[in-house]
Coordinates of C-alpha atoms in Angstrom, one line a residue:
X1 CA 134.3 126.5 -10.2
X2 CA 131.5 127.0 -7.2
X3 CA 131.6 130.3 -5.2
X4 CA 130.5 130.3 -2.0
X5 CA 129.0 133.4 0.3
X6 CA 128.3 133.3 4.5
X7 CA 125.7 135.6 4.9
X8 CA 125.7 138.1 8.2
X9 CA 122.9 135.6 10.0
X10 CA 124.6 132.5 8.8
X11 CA 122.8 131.6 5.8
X12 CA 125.3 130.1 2.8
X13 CA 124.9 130.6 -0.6
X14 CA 126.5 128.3 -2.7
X15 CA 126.5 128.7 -6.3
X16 CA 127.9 127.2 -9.7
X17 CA 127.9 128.6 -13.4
X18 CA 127.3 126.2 -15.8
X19 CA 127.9 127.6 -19.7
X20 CA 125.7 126.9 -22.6
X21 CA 122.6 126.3 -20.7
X22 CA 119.4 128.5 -20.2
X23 CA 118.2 127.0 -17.1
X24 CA 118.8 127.8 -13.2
X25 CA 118.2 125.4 -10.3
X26 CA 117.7 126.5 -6.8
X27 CA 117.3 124.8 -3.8
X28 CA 117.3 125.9 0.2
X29 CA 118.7 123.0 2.0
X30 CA 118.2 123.2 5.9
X31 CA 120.2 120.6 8.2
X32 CA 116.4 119.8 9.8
X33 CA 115.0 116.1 9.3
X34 CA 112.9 113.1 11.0
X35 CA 116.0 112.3 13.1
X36 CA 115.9 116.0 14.8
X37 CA 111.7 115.6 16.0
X38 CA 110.9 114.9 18.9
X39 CA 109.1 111.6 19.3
X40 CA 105.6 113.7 19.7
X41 CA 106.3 115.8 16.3
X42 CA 107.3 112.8 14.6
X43 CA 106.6 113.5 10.8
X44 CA 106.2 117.4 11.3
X45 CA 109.2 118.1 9.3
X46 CA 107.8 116.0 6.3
X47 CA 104.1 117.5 7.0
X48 CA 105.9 121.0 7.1
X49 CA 107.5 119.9 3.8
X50 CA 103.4 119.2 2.6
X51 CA 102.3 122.7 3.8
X52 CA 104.0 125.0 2.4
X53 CA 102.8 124.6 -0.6
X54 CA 99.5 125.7 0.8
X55 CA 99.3 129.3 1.0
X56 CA 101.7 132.4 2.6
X57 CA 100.4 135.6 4.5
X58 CA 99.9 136.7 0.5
X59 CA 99.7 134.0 -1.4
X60 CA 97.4 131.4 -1.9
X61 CA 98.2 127.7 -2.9
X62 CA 96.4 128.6 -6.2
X63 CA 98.5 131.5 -6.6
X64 CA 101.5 129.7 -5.8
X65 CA 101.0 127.1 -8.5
X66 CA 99.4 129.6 -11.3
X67 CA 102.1 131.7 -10.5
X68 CA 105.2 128.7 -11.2
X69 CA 103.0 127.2 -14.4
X70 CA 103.2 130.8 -15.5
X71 CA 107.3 131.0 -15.6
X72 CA 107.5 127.8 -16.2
X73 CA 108.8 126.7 -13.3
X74 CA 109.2 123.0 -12.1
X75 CA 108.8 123.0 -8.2
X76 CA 109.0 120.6 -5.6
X77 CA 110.4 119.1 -2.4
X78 CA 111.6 116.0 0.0
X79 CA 112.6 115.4 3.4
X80 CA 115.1 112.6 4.6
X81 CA 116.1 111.7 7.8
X82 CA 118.7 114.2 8.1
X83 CA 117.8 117.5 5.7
X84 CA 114.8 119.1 4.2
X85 CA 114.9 120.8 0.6
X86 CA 113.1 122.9 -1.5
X87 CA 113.5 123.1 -4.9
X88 CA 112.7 124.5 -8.1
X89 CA 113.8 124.9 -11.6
X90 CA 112.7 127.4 -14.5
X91 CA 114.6 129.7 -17.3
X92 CA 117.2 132.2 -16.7
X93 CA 115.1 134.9 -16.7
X94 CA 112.7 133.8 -14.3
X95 CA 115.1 133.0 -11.7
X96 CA 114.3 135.9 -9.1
X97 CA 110.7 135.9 -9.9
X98 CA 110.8 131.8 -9.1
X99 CA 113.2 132.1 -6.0
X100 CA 111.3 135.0 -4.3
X101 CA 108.1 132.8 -4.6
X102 CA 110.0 129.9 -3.2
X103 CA 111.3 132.0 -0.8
X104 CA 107.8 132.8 0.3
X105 CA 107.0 129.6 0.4
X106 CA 110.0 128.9 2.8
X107 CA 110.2 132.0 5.4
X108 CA 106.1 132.7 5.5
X109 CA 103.8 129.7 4.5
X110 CA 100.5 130.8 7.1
X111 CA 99.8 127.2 7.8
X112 CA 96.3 127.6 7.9
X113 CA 93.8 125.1 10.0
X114 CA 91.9 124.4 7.4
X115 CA 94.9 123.9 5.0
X116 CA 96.1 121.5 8.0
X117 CA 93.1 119.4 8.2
X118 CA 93.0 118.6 4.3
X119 CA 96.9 118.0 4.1
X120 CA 97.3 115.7 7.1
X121 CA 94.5 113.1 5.4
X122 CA 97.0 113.8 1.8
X123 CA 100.0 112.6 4.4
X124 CA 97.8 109.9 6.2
X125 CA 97.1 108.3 2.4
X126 CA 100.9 108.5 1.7
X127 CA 101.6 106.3 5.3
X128 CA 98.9 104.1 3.5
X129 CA 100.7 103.9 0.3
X130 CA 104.2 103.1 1.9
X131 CA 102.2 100.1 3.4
X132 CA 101.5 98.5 -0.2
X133 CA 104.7 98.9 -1.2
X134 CA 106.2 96.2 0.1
X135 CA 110.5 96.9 -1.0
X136 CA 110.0 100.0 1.1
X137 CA 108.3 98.0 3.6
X138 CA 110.9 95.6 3.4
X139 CA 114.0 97.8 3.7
X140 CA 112.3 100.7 5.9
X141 CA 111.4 98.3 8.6
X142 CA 114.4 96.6 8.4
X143 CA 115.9 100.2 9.3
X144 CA 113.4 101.0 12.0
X145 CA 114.3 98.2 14.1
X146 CA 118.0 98.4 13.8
X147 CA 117.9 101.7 15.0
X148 CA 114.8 101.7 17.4
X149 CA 116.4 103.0 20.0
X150 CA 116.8 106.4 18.8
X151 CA 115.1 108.9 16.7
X152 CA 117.1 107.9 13.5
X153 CA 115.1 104.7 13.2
X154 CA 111.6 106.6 13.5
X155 CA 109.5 107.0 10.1
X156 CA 110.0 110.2 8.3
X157 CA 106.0 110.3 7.2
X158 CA 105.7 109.9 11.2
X159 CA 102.3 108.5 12.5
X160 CA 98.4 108.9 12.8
X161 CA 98.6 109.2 16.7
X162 CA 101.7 112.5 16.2
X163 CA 99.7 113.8 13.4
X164 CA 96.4 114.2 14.0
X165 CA 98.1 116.4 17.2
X166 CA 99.7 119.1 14.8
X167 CA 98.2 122.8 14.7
X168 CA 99.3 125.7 12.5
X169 CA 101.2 126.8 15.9
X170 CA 102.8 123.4 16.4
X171 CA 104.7 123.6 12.6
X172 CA 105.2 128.1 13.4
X173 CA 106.4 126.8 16.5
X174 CA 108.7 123.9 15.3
X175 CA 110.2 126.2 12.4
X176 CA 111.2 129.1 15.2
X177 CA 113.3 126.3 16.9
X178 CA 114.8 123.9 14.1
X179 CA 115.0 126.3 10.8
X180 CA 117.5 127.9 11.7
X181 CA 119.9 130.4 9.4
X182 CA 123.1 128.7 10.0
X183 CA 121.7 125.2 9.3
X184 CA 120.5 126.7 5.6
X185 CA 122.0 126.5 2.4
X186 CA 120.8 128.1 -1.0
X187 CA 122.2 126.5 -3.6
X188 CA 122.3 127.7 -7.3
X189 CA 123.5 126.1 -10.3
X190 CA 123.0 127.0 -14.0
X191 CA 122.5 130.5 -15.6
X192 CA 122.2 133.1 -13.4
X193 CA 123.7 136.9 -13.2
X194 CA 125.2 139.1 -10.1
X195 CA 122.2 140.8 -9.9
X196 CA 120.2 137.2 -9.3
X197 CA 122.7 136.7 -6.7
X198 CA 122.4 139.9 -4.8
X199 CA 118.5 138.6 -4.9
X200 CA 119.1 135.5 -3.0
X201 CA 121.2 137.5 -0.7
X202 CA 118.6 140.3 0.0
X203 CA 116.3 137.4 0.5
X204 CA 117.6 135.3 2.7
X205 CA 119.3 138.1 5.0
X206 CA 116.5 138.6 7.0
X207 CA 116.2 135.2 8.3
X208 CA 116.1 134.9 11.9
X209 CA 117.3 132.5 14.2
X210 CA 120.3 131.8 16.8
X211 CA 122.5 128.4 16.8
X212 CA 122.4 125.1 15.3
X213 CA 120.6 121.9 15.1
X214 CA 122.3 118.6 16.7
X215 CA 121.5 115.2 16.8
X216 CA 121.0 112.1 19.1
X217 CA 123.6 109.7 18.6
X218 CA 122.3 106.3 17.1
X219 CA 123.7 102.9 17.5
X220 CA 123.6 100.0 14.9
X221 CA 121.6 97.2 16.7
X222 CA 121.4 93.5 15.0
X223 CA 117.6 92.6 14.0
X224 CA 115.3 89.7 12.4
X225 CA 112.2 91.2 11.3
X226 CA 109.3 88.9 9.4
X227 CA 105.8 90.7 8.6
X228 CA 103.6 87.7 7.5
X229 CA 101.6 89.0 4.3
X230 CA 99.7 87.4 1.4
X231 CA 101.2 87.7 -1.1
X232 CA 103.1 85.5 -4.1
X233 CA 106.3 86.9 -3.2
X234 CA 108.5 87.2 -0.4
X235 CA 110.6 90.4 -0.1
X236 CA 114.0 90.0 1.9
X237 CA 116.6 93.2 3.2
X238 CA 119.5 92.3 4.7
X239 CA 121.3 94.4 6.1
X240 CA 125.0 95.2 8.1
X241 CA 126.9 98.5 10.0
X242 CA 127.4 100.8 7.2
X243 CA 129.6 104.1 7.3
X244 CA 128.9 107.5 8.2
X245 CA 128.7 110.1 5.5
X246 CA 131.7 111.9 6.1
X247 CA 133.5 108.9 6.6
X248 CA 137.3 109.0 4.3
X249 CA 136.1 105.7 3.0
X250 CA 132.8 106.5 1.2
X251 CA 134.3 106.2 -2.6
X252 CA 136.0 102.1 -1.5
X253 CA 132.2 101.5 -0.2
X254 CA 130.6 103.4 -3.3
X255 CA 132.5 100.8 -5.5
X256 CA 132.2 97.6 -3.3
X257 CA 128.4 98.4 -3.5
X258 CA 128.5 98.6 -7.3
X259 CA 131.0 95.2 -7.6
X260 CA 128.4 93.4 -5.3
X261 CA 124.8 94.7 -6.2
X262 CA 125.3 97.4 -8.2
X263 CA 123.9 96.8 -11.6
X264 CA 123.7 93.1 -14.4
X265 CA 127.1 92.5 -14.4
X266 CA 127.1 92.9 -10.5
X267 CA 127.9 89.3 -8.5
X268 CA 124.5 88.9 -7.0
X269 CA 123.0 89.9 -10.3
X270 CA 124.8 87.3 -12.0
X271 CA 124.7 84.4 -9.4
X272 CA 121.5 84.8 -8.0
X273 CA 119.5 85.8 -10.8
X274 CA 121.3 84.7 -14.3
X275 CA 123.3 81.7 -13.2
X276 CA 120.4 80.2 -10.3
X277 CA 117.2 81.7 -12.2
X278 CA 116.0 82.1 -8.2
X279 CA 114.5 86.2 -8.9
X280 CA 114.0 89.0 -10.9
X281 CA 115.2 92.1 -9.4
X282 CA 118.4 92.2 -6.7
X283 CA 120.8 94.8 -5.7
X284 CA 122.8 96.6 -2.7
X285 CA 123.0 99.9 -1.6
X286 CA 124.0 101.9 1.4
X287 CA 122.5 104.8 3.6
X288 CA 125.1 106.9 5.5
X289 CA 124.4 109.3 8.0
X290 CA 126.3 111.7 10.4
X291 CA 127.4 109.2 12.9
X292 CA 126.2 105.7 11.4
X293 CA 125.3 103.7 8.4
X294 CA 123.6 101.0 6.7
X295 CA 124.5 98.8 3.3
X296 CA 121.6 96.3 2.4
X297 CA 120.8 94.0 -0.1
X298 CA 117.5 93.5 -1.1
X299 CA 115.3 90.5 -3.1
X300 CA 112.0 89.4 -4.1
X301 CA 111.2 85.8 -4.8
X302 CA 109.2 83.2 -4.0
X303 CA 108.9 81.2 -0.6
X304 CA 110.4 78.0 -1.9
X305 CA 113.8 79.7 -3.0
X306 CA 114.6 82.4 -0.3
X307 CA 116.7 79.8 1.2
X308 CA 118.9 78.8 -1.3
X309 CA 119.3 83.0 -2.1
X310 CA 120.2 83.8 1.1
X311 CA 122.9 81.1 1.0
X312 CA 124.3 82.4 -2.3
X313 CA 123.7 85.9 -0.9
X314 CA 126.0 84.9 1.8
X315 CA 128.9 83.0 0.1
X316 CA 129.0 86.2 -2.4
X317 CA 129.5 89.0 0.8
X318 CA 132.2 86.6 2.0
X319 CA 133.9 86.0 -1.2
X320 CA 134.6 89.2 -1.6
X321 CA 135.6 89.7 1.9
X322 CA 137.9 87.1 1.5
X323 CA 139.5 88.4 -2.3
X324 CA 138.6 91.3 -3.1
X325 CA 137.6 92.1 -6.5
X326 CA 139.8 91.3 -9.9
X327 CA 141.4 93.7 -11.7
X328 CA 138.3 94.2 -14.4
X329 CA 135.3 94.3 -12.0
X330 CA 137.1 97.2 -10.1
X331 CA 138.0 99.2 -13.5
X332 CA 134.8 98.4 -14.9
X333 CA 132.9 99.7 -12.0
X334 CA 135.2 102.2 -11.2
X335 CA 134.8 103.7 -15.0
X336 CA 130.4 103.4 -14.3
X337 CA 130.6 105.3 -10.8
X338 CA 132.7 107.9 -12.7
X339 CA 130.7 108.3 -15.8
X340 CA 127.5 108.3 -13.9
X341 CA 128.8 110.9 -11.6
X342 CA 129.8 112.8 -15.0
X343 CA 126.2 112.3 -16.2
X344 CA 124.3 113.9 -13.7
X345 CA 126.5 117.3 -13.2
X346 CA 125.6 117.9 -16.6
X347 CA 121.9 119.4 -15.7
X348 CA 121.2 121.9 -13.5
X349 CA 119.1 120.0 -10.9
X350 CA 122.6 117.5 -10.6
X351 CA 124.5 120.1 -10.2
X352 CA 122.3 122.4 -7.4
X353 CA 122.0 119.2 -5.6
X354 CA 125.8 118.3 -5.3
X355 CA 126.2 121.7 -3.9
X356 CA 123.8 121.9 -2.2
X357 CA 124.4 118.4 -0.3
X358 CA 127.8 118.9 -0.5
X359 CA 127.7 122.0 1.8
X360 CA 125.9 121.3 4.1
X361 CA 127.0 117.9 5.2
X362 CA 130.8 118.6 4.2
X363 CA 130.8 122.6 4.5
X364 CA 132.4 122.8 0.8
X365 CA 132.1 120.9 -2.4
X366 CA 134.9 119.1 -4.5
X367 CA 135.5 119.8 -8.1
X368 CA 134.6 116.5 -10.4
X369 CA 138.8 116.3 -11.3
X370 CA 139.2 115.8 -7.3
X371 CA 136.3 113.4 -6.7
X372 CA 137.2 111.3 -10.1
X373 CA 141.3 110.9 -8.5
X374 CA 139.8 110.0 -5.1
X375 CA 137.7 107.0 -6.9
X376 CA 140.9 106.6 -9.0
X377 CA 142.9 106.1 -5.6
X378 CA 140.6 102.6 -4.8
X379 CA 142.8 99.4 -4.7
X380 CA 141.3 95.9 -4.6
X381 CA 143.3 96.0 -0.9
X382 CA 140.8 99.0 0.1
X383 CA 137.6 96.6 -1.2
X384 CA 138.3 93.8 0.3
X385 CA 139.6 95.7 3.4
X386 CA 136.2 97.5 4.3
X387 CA 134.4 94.4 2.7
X388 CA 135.5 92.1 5.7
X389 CA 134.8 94.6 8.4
X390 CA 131.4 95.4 6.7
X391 CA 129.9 91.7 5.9
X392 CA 130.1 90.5 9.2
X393 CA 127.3 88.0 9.5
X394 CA 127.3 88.3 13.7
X395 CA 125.9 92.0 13.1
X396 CA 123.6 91.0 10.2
X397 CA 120.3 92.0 9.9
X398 CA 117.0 90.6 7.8
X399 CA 113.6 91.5 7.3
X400 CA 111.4 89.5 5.4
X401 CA 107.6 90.1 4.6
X402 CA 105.8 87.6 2.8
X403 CA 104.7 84.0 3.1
X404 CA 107.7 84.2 6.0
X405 CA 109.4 81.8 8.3
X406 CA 109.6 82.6 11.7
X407 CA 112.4 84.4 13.3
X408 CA 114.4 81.6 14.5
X409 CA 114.8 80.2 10.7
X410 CA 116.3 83.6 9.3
X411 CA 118.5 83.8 12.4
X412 CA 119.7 80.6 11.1
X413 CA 120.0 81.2 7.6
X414 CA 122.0 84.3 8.2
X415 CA 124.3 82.7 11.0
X416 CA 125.3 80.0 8.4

């Protein structure tokens, strides 16, 4: 059972204890992402999620890492287009000492120019690195373009041009305006006492700040994408409208995902890799955010059989448009969604996320008994149901980078 605390400024402490264990997870979650920049700061809130590792008004990065090794602590972070978290995990009995360094981290990095100019070249490497990976490539730009519009489909490392523009004001500045108490959630799961609590509370009081972030809407736009590159394979993303994350409908597309692409037994899986031999990897998955959403599929294989993929690719999405799933794909899958959900509460760093997620996109967090009977409640009806509105091939989107087509021969293949 998770308790939950509103703090005087708005902060919200969310916490879960978990018996038998010695560890404690903590993360501070704050409703800031790419999607909230403006398009000059794109990528400050991933650059801000770089710096402040690199030194407080009295600590140095050295100390900061000397400091976790010596509890130790395991501490990180990530940025998405939507939320920003910190994050660390250690024993029990480190927990204030680790949180209160974290903490320091969060509320007073110095964001020295020095510190600046050696972390935007560490960020400028990571754009670089993106580049040679060509399934991010493949899915990411995909993304972009169906959402260019608006800020949503802007890159979360941002760009060299927005970058090379950022001082230690710029990110002080930026934090005054978008880190703001009531968009911030601590979460804590694990072993932890009243006295840990009252810790995190002391902490996290004196953060300042008035009101709450919002966001641009974004609208789903149909794309064709090709990015000609040398390369033996060619990497495919398709993609359709998807469902926002609040949407009541979120466990029916969790299992259509996992009936279509969502492991070996999985349809494409089985038609397009075991029964045509035509690639190695395939799968589906979707992206929801506030107002809008995305479920892909994604591929790698060679020039001469994209065609015939993206034809069984096709006949698959409609097939199960058209009937649904059978009674043991949907209790099969049903039973894997369930037991991996079940898996991953049972560490700490499961747990804190869950809450921490939970809160601050839903404003509370469901016990496992209620999220197993909502995945429970899933007909073959509900599948096939969102299935047809989802794998509508008129809103269908493709990027392919590779030894590509042009645009006009993707348009067809999707079409039909």
């Amino acid at each position: 059972m998770y308790e939950r605390i509103v703090l005087p400024n708005g902060v919200r402490i969310v916490m879960e204890p978990i018996s038998g264990v010695r560890s404690t997870a903590i993360g501070i979650w704050v409703m800031n992402g790419s999607r909230h920049e403006p398009e000059e700061l794109c990528g400050i809130s991933h650059f801000i999620e770089h710096m402040v590792f690199k030194g407080t008004e009295k600590r140095s990065a050295q100390h900061i890492a000397i400091a976790m090794d010596a509890i130790g602590g395991q501490v990180n972070a990530f940025t998405t287009k939507e939320c920003t978290c910190f994050y660390l995990k250690t024993l029990d009995k480190h927990a204030q000492t680790g949180v209160e360094i974290l903490a320091d981290m969060f509320l007073h990095s110095k964001f020295a120019e020095r510190d600046l100019e050696l972390e935007r070249g560490v960020v400028l490497e990571e754009i670089d690195m993106y580049e040679d990976s060509l399934e991010d490539v493949a899915t990411e730009k995909v993304f972009e373009t169906c959402y260019e519009s608006s800020s949503l489909g802007r890159s979360i490392l941002g760009k060299e041009e927005t970058l090379c523009n950022m001082t230690g004001e710029t990110l002080r500045q930026y934090i005054a305006e978008y880190y703001r108490p009531k968009d911030t959630v601590v979460a804590i799961a694990g072993s932890y006492t009243a006295d840990d609590i009252q810790f995190i509370c002391d902490l996290f009081s004196a953060m300042e700040g008035e009101g709450q972030n919002t966001i641009e809407q974004a609208t789903y736009q149909p794309c064709i994408v090709v990015r000609p590159k040398e390369i033996e394979q060619n990497h495919i993303c398709l993609a359709f409208p998807g469902i926002p994350i609040r949407a009541e409908e979120r466990y029916v597309n969790a299992l259509m995902g996992a009936i279509l692409g969502g492991g070996m037994a999985s349809r494409l899986f089985q038609t397009i890799r075991e029964k045509n031999g035509l690639c190695y990897s395939i799968y589906s998955f979707s992206t929801s955010h506030e107002d809008t959403g995305v479920f892909g599929i994604y591929t790698a294989l060679g020039k001469e059989t994209e065609e015939k993929a993206i034809q069984l690719i096709r006949e698959e999405c409609l097939r199960l448009a058209a009937d649904g799933p059978d009674r043991a794909e949907l209790s099969r899958c049903r039973e894997q969604a369930k037991t991996n959900m079940l898996l991953g509460m049972e560490s700490t760093s499961g747990r804190m996320n869950q809450l921490g997620r939970s809160e601050l996109f839903f404003g509370k967090t469901l016990e496992l008994d209620e999220v197993m009977s909502l995945y429970d409640q899933v007909t073959a009806d509900d599948i096939a149901q969102l299935a047809k509105r989802t794998f509508d091939f008129a809103q269908a989107s493709i990027c392919a980078v590779g030894q590509v087509g042009d645009e006009a021969r993707y348009e067809a293949l999707l079409r039909g």
